Coordinates of C-alpha atoms in Angstrom, one line a residue:
M1 CA 53.2 -12.1 93.9
S2 CA 56.3 -13.9 94.9
L3 CA 57.4 -15.9 91.9
P4 CA 58.6 -19.5 92.2
I5 CA 62.1 -20.2 91.0
R6 CA 61.9 -22.1 87.8
S7 CA 65.5 -23.0 87.3
F8 CA 68.3 -23.8 89.8
L9 CA 71.7 -24.2 88.0
F10 CA 74.6 -25.9 89.8
I11 CA 78.0 -24.2 89.6
P12 CA 81.1 -25.8 91.2
G13 CA 82.2 -23.4 93.9
D14 CA 85.9 -23.9 93.1
S15 CA 85.8 -23.3 89.4
E16 CA 86.8 -19.7 88.4
K17 CA 86.0 -20.5 84.8
K18 CA 82.4 -21.6 85.5
L19 CA 81.7 -18.9 88.1
A20 CA 82.8 -16.3 85.5
K21 CA 80.1 -17.4 83.2
V22 CA 77.2 -17.0 85.6
D23 CA 76.3 -13.4 84.6
G24 CA 75.6 -14.5 81.0
I25 CA 73.1 -17.3 82.0
A26 CA 69.4 -16.7 82.5
A27 CA 68.8 -19.1 85.4
D28 CA 66.4 -17.8 88.0
A29 CA 68.8 -19.1 90.6
F30 CA 72.3 -20.4 90.8
I31 CA 73.5 -23.0 93.3
L32 CA 77.2 -22.4 94.1
D33 CA 78.3 -25.9 95.2
L34 CA 80.5 -26.6 98.1
E35 CA 79.5 -30.3 98.3
D36 CA 79.6 -33.0 95.7
A37 CA 81.2 -30.9 92.9
V38 CA 84.1 -30.0 95.1
A39 CA 86.8 -32.6 96.2
A40 CA 87.7 -32.6 99.8
A41 CA 91.2 -31.1 99.1
R42 CA 89.5 -28.2 97.2
K43 CA 86.8 -27.3 99.8
P44 CA 88.9 -24.6 101.6
A45 CA 89.5 -22.9 98.2
A46 CA 85.8 -23.1 97.4
R47 CA 84.9 -21.8 100.8
A48 CA 87.0 -18.7 100.0
M49 CA 85.9 -18.2 96.4
V50 CA 82.1 -18.5 96.9
P51 CA 81.8 -15.7 99.5
A52 CA 84.0 -13.4 97.3
F53 CA 81.7 -14.2 94.4
L54 CA 78.6 -13.3 96.5
A55 CA 80.2 -10.2 97.9
D56 CA 80.9 -8.9 94.4
R57 CA 77.1 -9.2 93.7
P58 CA 75.2 -7.5 96.5
R59 CA 71.6 -8.7 96.8
A60 CA 70.1 -5.4 95.4
A61 CA 72.2 -5.8 92.2
R62 CA 71.7 -9.5 91.5
Q63 CA 70.1 -10.5 88.3
S64 CA 69.4 -14.0 89.6
Q65 CA 69.2 -15.4 93.1
L66 CA 72.5 -16.9 94.4
W67 CA 72.2 -20.0 96.6
V68 CA 74.9 -22.2 98.1
R69 CA 74.8 -25.9 98.6
V70 CA 76.7 -26.6 101.8
N71 CA 78.1 -29.9 103.0
P72 CA 75.7 -32.1 104.9
L73 CA 75.4 -32.2 108.7
D74 CA 77.1 -35.6 109.0
T75 CA 80.4 -34.0 107.8
P76 CA 82.7 -31.7 109.8
W77 CA 82.3 -28.9 107.2
T78 CA 78.7 -27.5 107.6
L79 CA 79.4 -24.9 110.2
E80 CA 82.6 -23.8 108.4
D81 CA 80.6 -23.4 105.2
L82 CA 77.8 -21.4 106.8
A83 CA 80.2 -19.1 108.8
A84 CA 82.1 -18.3 105.6
I85 CA 79.2 -17.6 103.3
V86 CA 76.5 -16.0 105.5
P87 CA 78.4 -12.6 105.8
A88 CA 78.1 -12.4 102.0
A89 CA 74.3 -12.8 102.1
P90 CA 73.4 -15.7 99.9
D91 CA 69.7 -15.8 99.0
G92 CA 69.4 -19.4 100.2
I93 CA 71.0 -22.6 101.3
M94 CA 70.5 -25.9 99.7
L95 CA 70.9 -28.5 102.4
P96 CA 71.8 -32.0 101.2
K97 CA 71.2 -35.4 102.7
V98 CA 68.8 -34.3 105.4
N99 CA 67.0 -37.0 107.4
G100 CA 64.0 -34.8 108.2
P101 CA 62.8 -31.4 109.3
Q102 CA 64.9 -31.5 112.5
D103 CA 68.0 -31.1 110.3
V104 CA 66.5 -28.0 108.6
A105 CA 65.6 -26.6 112.0
Q106 CA 69.2 -27.0 113.2
V107 CA 70.6 -25.2 110.2
S108 CA 68.0 -22.5 110.6
H109 CA 69.2 -21.9 114.2
Y110 CA 72.8 -21.6 112.9
L111 CA 71.6 -19.1 110.2
S112 CA 69.7 -17.0 112.8
A113 CA 72.9 -16.5 114.9
L114 CA 75.1 -15.9 111.9
E115 CA 72.7 -13.4 110.3
V116 CA 72.7 -11.3 113.6
A117 CA 76.5 -11.5 113.8
S118 CA 76.7 -10.4 110.1
G119 CA 74.2 -7.6 110.3
I120 CA 71.9 -9.4 107.8
A121 CA 68.1 -9.2 108.0
P122 CA 66.9 -12.0 110.2
G123 CA 65.2 -14.8 108.3
S124 CA 66.3 -13.5 104.9
I125 CA 68.2 -16.6 103.9
R126 CA 65.9 -19.4 102.8
I127 CA 66.5 -23.2 102.9
L128 CA 65.8 -25.8 100.3
P129 CA 66.5 -29.3 101.6
V130 CA 67.3 -32.2 99.4
A131 CA 64.8 -34.3 101.3
T132 CA 65.1 -37.8 100.0
E133 CA 68.8 -38.7 99.9
T134 CA 69.0 -41.0 102.9
A135 CA 67.0 -44.2 103.6
V136 CA 65.1 -42.7 106.5
A137 CA 64.3 -39.3 104.8
P138 CA 61.3 -40.3 102.7
F139 CA 59.5 -41.4 105.9
H140 CA 59.6 -37.9 107.1
L141 CA 58.4 -36.0 104.1
G142 CA 55.0 -35.5 105.6
D143 CA 56.5 -34.1 108.8
Y144 CA 57.5 -30.8 107.2
A145 CA 53.8 -29.7 107.2
A146 CA 53.7 -29.4 111.0
A147 CA 57.3 -28.3 111.5
K148 CA 56.7 -24.6 111.0
L149 CA 60.0 -23.9 109.3
E150 CA 59.8 -20.3 108.4
R151 CA 62.9 -20.4 106.2
L152 CA 61.7 -23.4 104.2
Y153 CA 61.4 -22.5 100.5
G154 CA 60.2 -26.0 99.5
L155 CA 61.5 -29.5 99.0
T156 CA 63.5 -31.1 96.3
W157 CA 64.6 -34.7 95.9
G158 CA 67.5 -36.7 94.6
A159 CA 67.9 -40.1 93.2
E160 CA 71.6 -40.7 93.0
D161 CA 72.5 -40.4 96.6
L162 CA 69.4 -42.4 97.6
S163 CA 70.6 -45.2 95.3
S164 CA 73.9 -45.2 97.0
A165 CA 72.3 -45.1 100.5
I166 CA 70.3 -48.2 99.8
G167 CA 72.9 -50.1 97.7
A168 CA 70.9 -50.0 94.5
S169 CA 72.7 -50.7 91.3
G170 CA 70.3 -48.4 89.3
N171 CA 67.3 -46.2 89.6
T172 CA 65.7 -46.4 86.1
D173 CA 64.2 -49.2 84.1
A174 CA 65.0 -50.3 80.5
S175 CA 62.9 -47.5 79.1
G176 CA 64.7 -44.8 81.2
E177 CA 61.8 -44.2 83.5
W178 CA 62.3 -44.1 87.3
T179 CA 61.7 -47.4 89.0
H180 CA 59.0 -47.8 91.6
T181 CA 60.9 -46.7 94.6
Y182 CA 62.0 -43.4 93.0
K183 CA 58.6 -42.7 91.5
M184 CA 57.2 -43.1 95.0
V185 CA 59.8 -40.9 96.6
R186 CA 59.3 -38.2 94.0
S187 CA 55.5 -38.2 94.6
L188 CA 55.9 -38.0 98.3
C189 CA 58.3 -35.1 97.9
L190 CA 55.7 -33.3 95.7
L191 CA 53.0 -33.8 98.3
G192 CA 55.3 -33.0 101.3
A193 CA 56.3 -29.7 99.7
H194 CA 52.8 -28.6 99.1
A195 CA 51.6 -29.8 102.5
A196 CA 54.3 -27.6 104.0
G197 CA 53.1 -24.6 102.0
G198 CA 56.3 -24.6 99.9
E199 CA 57.5 -25.2 96.3
A200 CA 58.2 -28.6 94.9
V201 CA 61.4 -28.6 92.9
D202 CA 62.1 -31.6 90.6
T203 CA 65.4 -33.3 90.4
L204 CA 67.9 -32.9 87.6
Y205 CA 67.6 -34.4 84.1
V206 CA 70.9 -36.2 83.6
D207 CA 71.2 -36.1 79.8
F208 CA 71.9 -32.5 79.0
R209 CA 72.3 -33.4 75.3
D210 CA 68.6 -34.4 75.1
P211 CA 66.6 -31.2 74.9
D212 CA 63.4 -32.8 73.7
G213 CA 63.4 -35.3 76.5
L214 CA 64.1 -32.5 79.0
R215 CA 61.3 -30.4 77.7
A216 CA 58.8 -33.3 77.8
S217 CA 59.9 -34.2 81.3
C218 CA 59.6 -30.6 82.6
K219 CA 56.2 -30.1 81.1
A220 CA 55.0 -33.3 82.7
A221 CA 56.5 -32.2 86.0
R222 CA 54.8 -28.9 85.9
A223 CA 51.4 -30.5 85.1
E224 CA 51.9 -32.6 88.2
G225 CA 52.5 -29.6 90.5
F226 CA 56.3 -29.0 90.5
S227 CA 57.2 -25.4 90.1
G228 CA 60.8 -25.6 89.0
R229 CA 63.8 -27.9 88.4
V230 CA 67.5 -28.3 89.1
A231 CA 69.8 -28.0 86.1
I232 CA 73.3 -29.4 85.7
H233 CA 74.2 -27.6 82.4
P234 CA 73.6 -24.1 81.1
A235 CA 72.0 -25.6 78.0
Q236 CA 69.1 -26.8 80.1
V237 CA 68.2 -23.4 81.6
D238 CA 66.1 -21.9 78.8
I239 CA 64.1 -25.1 78.3
I240 CA 63.4 -25.3 82.1
N241 CA 62.3 -21.6 82.3
E242 CA 60.0 -22.0 79.3
S243 CA 58.5 -25.3 80.5
F244 CA 57.7 -23.9 84.0
S245 CA 56.1 -20.8 82.6
P246 CA 52.5 -20.5 81.4
S247 CA 52.4 -21.0 77.6
P248 CA 50.5 -18.4 75.4
E249 CA 47.7 -21.0 75.0
E250 CA 47.4 -21.5 78.7
V251 CA 47.3 -17.7 79.3
D252 CA 44.6 -17.3 76.6
F253 CA 42.5 -20.1 78.1
A254 CA 42.9 -18.8 81.6
R255 CA 41.7 -15.4 80.5
R256 CA 38.6 -17.0 78.9
V257 CA 37.9 -18.9 82.1
V258 CA 38.2 -15.8 84.3
D259 CA 36.0 -13.7 81.9
L260 CA 33.4 -16.5 81.8
F261 CA 33.0 -16.6 85.6
A262 CA 33.2 -12.8 85.8
A263 CA 30.2 -12.6 83.5
S264 CA 28.2 -15.1 85.7
P265 CA 29.4 -14.3 89.2
D266 CA 26.7 -16.4 90.9
A267 CA 27.5 -19.5 88.9
G268 CA 29.4 -22.4 90.5
T269 CA 29.7 -24.4 87.3
L270 CA 30.0 -23.2 83.7
A271 CA 30.7 -24.8 80.3
L272 CA 33.6 -23.8 78.1
D273 CA 34.7 -25.6 74.9
G274 CA 32.4 -28.6 75.7
K275 CA 33.9 -29.0 79.2
M276 CA 32.4 -28.3 82.6
L277 CA 34.4 -25.9 84.8
D278 CA 33.9 -25.1 88.5
I279 CA 35.6 -23.0 91.2
P280 CA 38.9 -25.0 91.3
H281 CA 39.3 -24.3 87.5
L282 CA 38.8 -20.6 88.2
K283 CA 41.4 -20.6 90.9
Q284 CA 43.9 -22.3 88.7
A285 CA 43.2 -19.8 85.9
Q286 CA 43.7 -16.9 88.3
R287 CA 47.0 -18.4 89.4
T288 CA 48.1 -18.8 85.8
L289 CA 47.3 -15.2 85.0
A290 CA 49.0 -13.9 88.2
M291 CA 52.2 -15.8 87.3
H292 CA 52.1 -14.5 83.7
E293 CA 51.5 -10.9 84.7
A294 CA 54.1 -10.9 87.4
R295 CA 56.8 -11.9 84.9
H296 CA 55.5 -9.9 81.9
G297 CA 53.5 -7.1 83.3

């Protein structure tokens, strides 16, 4: 099975020091950033460094996927970014500040032309839009389901740029929880991603010095239906990977569920540990085992 990406770690595209550390970090994917982490004066340097970094790590030899966050379409830099990086064959593009699926379609057309020009397999570069960073974007999260975007990996969301877009002074309450608007947007992103047949990727956990909070937040996100998370510090990667993988207890329970239904193939409902299980429980158990076996054999 094609495994979902559990951890996406941001790396500033103009930092030789941080780029040099990538090979020692166990993230499922790295996002080499040309956008917010790079000042305008440094963008030409980053636009040269990132393709060189990619070219030194051909796809067949990569330990992790290498994605690039380009600059948004309302800047003059998007096409320059894509023209520079596509010949080096990134695994995917993170597209920030999209207003809706039409922006993803536009970038997909750019990629199609650039892939042909670069001799890269057509359609091999995926797209992950940050689908909630403008005031209009949340209204279009359901539109991805009918947009038939073949490159779409899934959807992720962001709170900081949305806060700026709507003039909010904050996005969390006194307890540190997301306020209503951001909870709503997060839920719509989750539903929109699954409606489109893609993965739902949760936004970053800002406090990289709070491993317990990150672990609890990730486990809750996975229980809701998110399959991975953005990281902003290498210290977050192992926790994210662990949290978005089936635990030994989950694997054991899934095996028991599958065995139970296998022993009674004509049954639609069966009891286990005092709980009634039906076909959706069986399907979830089968998915859990498939994920575990794909990673561990």
